[in-house]
Amino acid sequence: MERVIYHRLMDWLIKYNKLHFYQNAYRSHHNNVDQLFYLCHTIDGLKMKPHRKTVAVFLDFPTAFDRVWSQKLVHICYNTGIKGNALIWINDFLRDRKFSVRFNGVLSELHKLRAGVPQGSVLSPFLFLIYMNTIQPDTKSAYYVDDTAVWLSHIDTAVSKEVINVENPWPT
């Protein structure tokens, strides 16, 4: 069931341009080399414009899948245009998740999962892409799962630094 939902929603996101074009992970005909190529191709200093300086930030979010705020993800899905039964299914998929840990053969008690997407599900990387799809600052950016590059070329590096100083997307 998860695989069917994944394929239908991914096809819909791509058909209606709902997914950031430079999110290269988990998409056919996209890979991490595309992200690097786009970065190199768009840096003004490399295009014979030495008066423009590029400021770039490279991010790798640790334990990214574990930090997705489920309620916000459902809200993002809705704002992306996912509605009806698909939205209800995603909400039910994420709601009331519990986990336990086995250590030395002893299973801990159940704990409620307050954030994160389920590990091992084909939908988890897809849902993470939708979550990351909201990060689109007024800069050039490229994404490969949780690896993100954000850059801006300008004649004044102070301007670039100020623009790139984007708000943290992760809940505290």
mmCIF file of N, CA, C and O in Angstrom, residues 23-27 29-39 142-145 147:
data_model
loop_
_atom_site.group_PDB
_atom_site.id
_atom_site.type_symbol
_atom_site.label_atom_id
_atom_site.label_comp_id
_atom_site.label_asym_id
_atom_site.label_seq_id
_atom_site.Cartn_x
_atom_site.Cartn_y
_atom_site.Cartn_z
ATOM 1 N N GLN A 23 15.694 19.213 -5.847
ATOM 2 C CA GLN A 23 15.724 18.140 -4.853
ATOM 3 C C GLN A 23 15.965 16.873 -5.651
ATOM 4 O O GLN A 23 15.072 16.379 -6.325
ATOM 5 N N ASN A 24 17.176 16.376 -5.583
ATOM 6 C CA ASN A 24 17.593 15.311 -6.490
ATOM 7 C C ASN A 24 17.477 13.902 -5.926
ATOM 8 O O ASN A 24 17.770 12.941 -6.626
ATOM 9 N N ALA A 25 17.078 13.755 -4.701
ATOM 10 C CA ALA A 25 17.038 12.422 -4.097
ATOM 11 C C ALA A 25 15.705 11.726 -4.348
ATOM 12 O O ALA A 25 14.666 12.366 -4.445
ATOM 13 N N TYR A 26 15.766 10.415 -4.453
ATOM 14 C CA TYR A 26 14.577 9.556 -4.574
ATOM 15 C C TYR A 26 13.709 9.897 -5.777
ATOM 16 O O TYR A 26 12.510 9.697 -5.759
ATOM 17 N N ARG A 27 14.332 10.444 -6.807
ATOM 18 C CA ARG A 27 13.608 10.765 -8.031
ATOM 19 C C ARG A 27 14.332 10.113 -9.193
ATOM 20 O O ARG A 27 15.565 10.139 -9.260
ATOM 21 N N HIS A 29 16.043 9.663 -12.668
ATOM 22 C CA HIS A 29 16.863 10.534 -13.514
ATOM 23 C C HIS A 29 17.467 11.711 -12.752
ATOM 24 O O HIS A 29 17.805 12.728 -13.353
ATOM 25 N N HIS A 30 17.590 11.627 -11.446
ATOM 26 C CA HIS A 30 18.250 12.640 -10.615
ATOM 27 C C HIS A 30 19.240 11.919 -9.702
ATOM 28 O O HIS A 30 18.974 10.813 -9.251
ATOM 29 N N ASN A 31 20.375 12.576 -9.418
ATOM 30 C CA ASN A 31 21.319 12.011 -8.459
ATOM 31 C C ASN A 31 22.125 13.121 -7.810
ATOM 32 O O ASN A 31 21.943 14.298 -8.117
ATOM 33 N N ASN A 32 23.050 12.754 -6.928
ATOM 34 C CA ASN A 32 23.803 13.766 -6.191
ATOM 35 C C ASN A 32 24.776 14.550 -7.071
ATOM 36 O O ASN A 32 25.143 15.666 -6.741
ATOM 37 N N VAL A 33 25.168 14.013 -8.210
ATOM 38 C CA VAL A 33 26.036 14.750 -9.131
ATOM 39 C C VAL A 33 25.294 15.946 -9.716
ATOM 40 O O VAL A 33 25.887 17.001 -9.958
ATOM 41 N N ASP A 34 23.994 15.821 -9.914
ATOM 42 C CA ASP A 34 23.189 16.934 -10.422
ATOM 43 C C ASP A 34 23.276 18.136 -9.493
ATOM 44 O O ASP A 34 23.351 19.282 -9.940
ATOM 45 N N GLN A 35 23.260 17.887 -8.201
ATOM 46 C CA GLN A 35 23.338 18.966 -7.219
ATOM 47 C C GLN A 35 24.673 19.703 -7.345
ATOM 48 O O GLN A 35 24.715 20.932 -7.383
ATOM 49 N N LEU A 36 25.754 18.969 -7.438
ATOM 50 C CA LEU A 36 27.081 19.568 -7.579
ATOM 51 C C LEU A 36 27.217 20.325 -8.897
ATOM 52 O O LEU A 36 27.751 21.431 -8.943
ATOM 53 N N PHE A 37 26.702 19.753 -9.970
ATOM 54 C CA PHE A 37 26.757 20.404 -11.276
ATOM 55 C C PHE A 37 25.997 21.732 -11.248
ATOM 56 O O PHE A 37 26.480 22.752 -11.729
ATOM 57 N N TYR A 38 24.813 21.732 -10.670
ATOM 58 C CA TYR A 38 24.014 22.947 -10.587
ATOM 59 C C TYR A 38 24.740 24.014 -9.771
ATOM 60 O O TYR A 38 24.779 25.182 -10.160
ATOM 61 N N LEU A 39 25.322 23.624 -8.668
ATOM 62 C CA LEU A 39 26.080 24.560 -7.835
ATOM 63 C C LEU A 39 27.210 25.191 -8.630
ATOM 64 O O LEU A 39 27.329 26.421 -8.695
ATOM 65 N N ALA A 142 20.157 23.690 -3.625
ATOM 66 C CA ALA A 142 20.052 22.341 -4.158
ATOM 67 C C ALA A 142 20.024 21.379 -2.983
ATOM 68 O O ALA A 142 20.651 21.624 -1.956
ATOM 69 N N TYR A 143 19.295 20.291 -3.160
ATOM 70 C CA TYR A 143 19.080 19.353 -2.066
ATOM 71 C C TYR A 143 19.318 17.928 -2.539
ATOM 72 O O TYR A 143 18.957 17.565 -3.647
ATOM 73 N N TYR A 144 19.908 17.142 -1.650
ATOM 74 C CA TYR A 144 19.972 15.702 -1.855
ATOM 75 C C TYR A 144 19.657 15.081 -0.499
ATOM 76 O O TYR A 144 20.511 15.038 0.388
ATOM 77 N N VAL A 145 18.428 14.676 -0.324
ATOM 78 C CA VAL A 145 17.882 14.191 0.945
ATOM 79 C C VAL A 145 18.120 15.270 1.992
ATOM 80 O O VAL A 145 17.556 16.343 1.896
ATOM 81 N N ASP A 147 21.156 16.617 2.696
ATOM 82 C CA ASP A 147 22.314 17.423 2.344
ATOM 83 C C ASP A 147 21.816 18.612 1.528
ATOM 84 O O ASP A 147 21.209 18.441 0.473
#
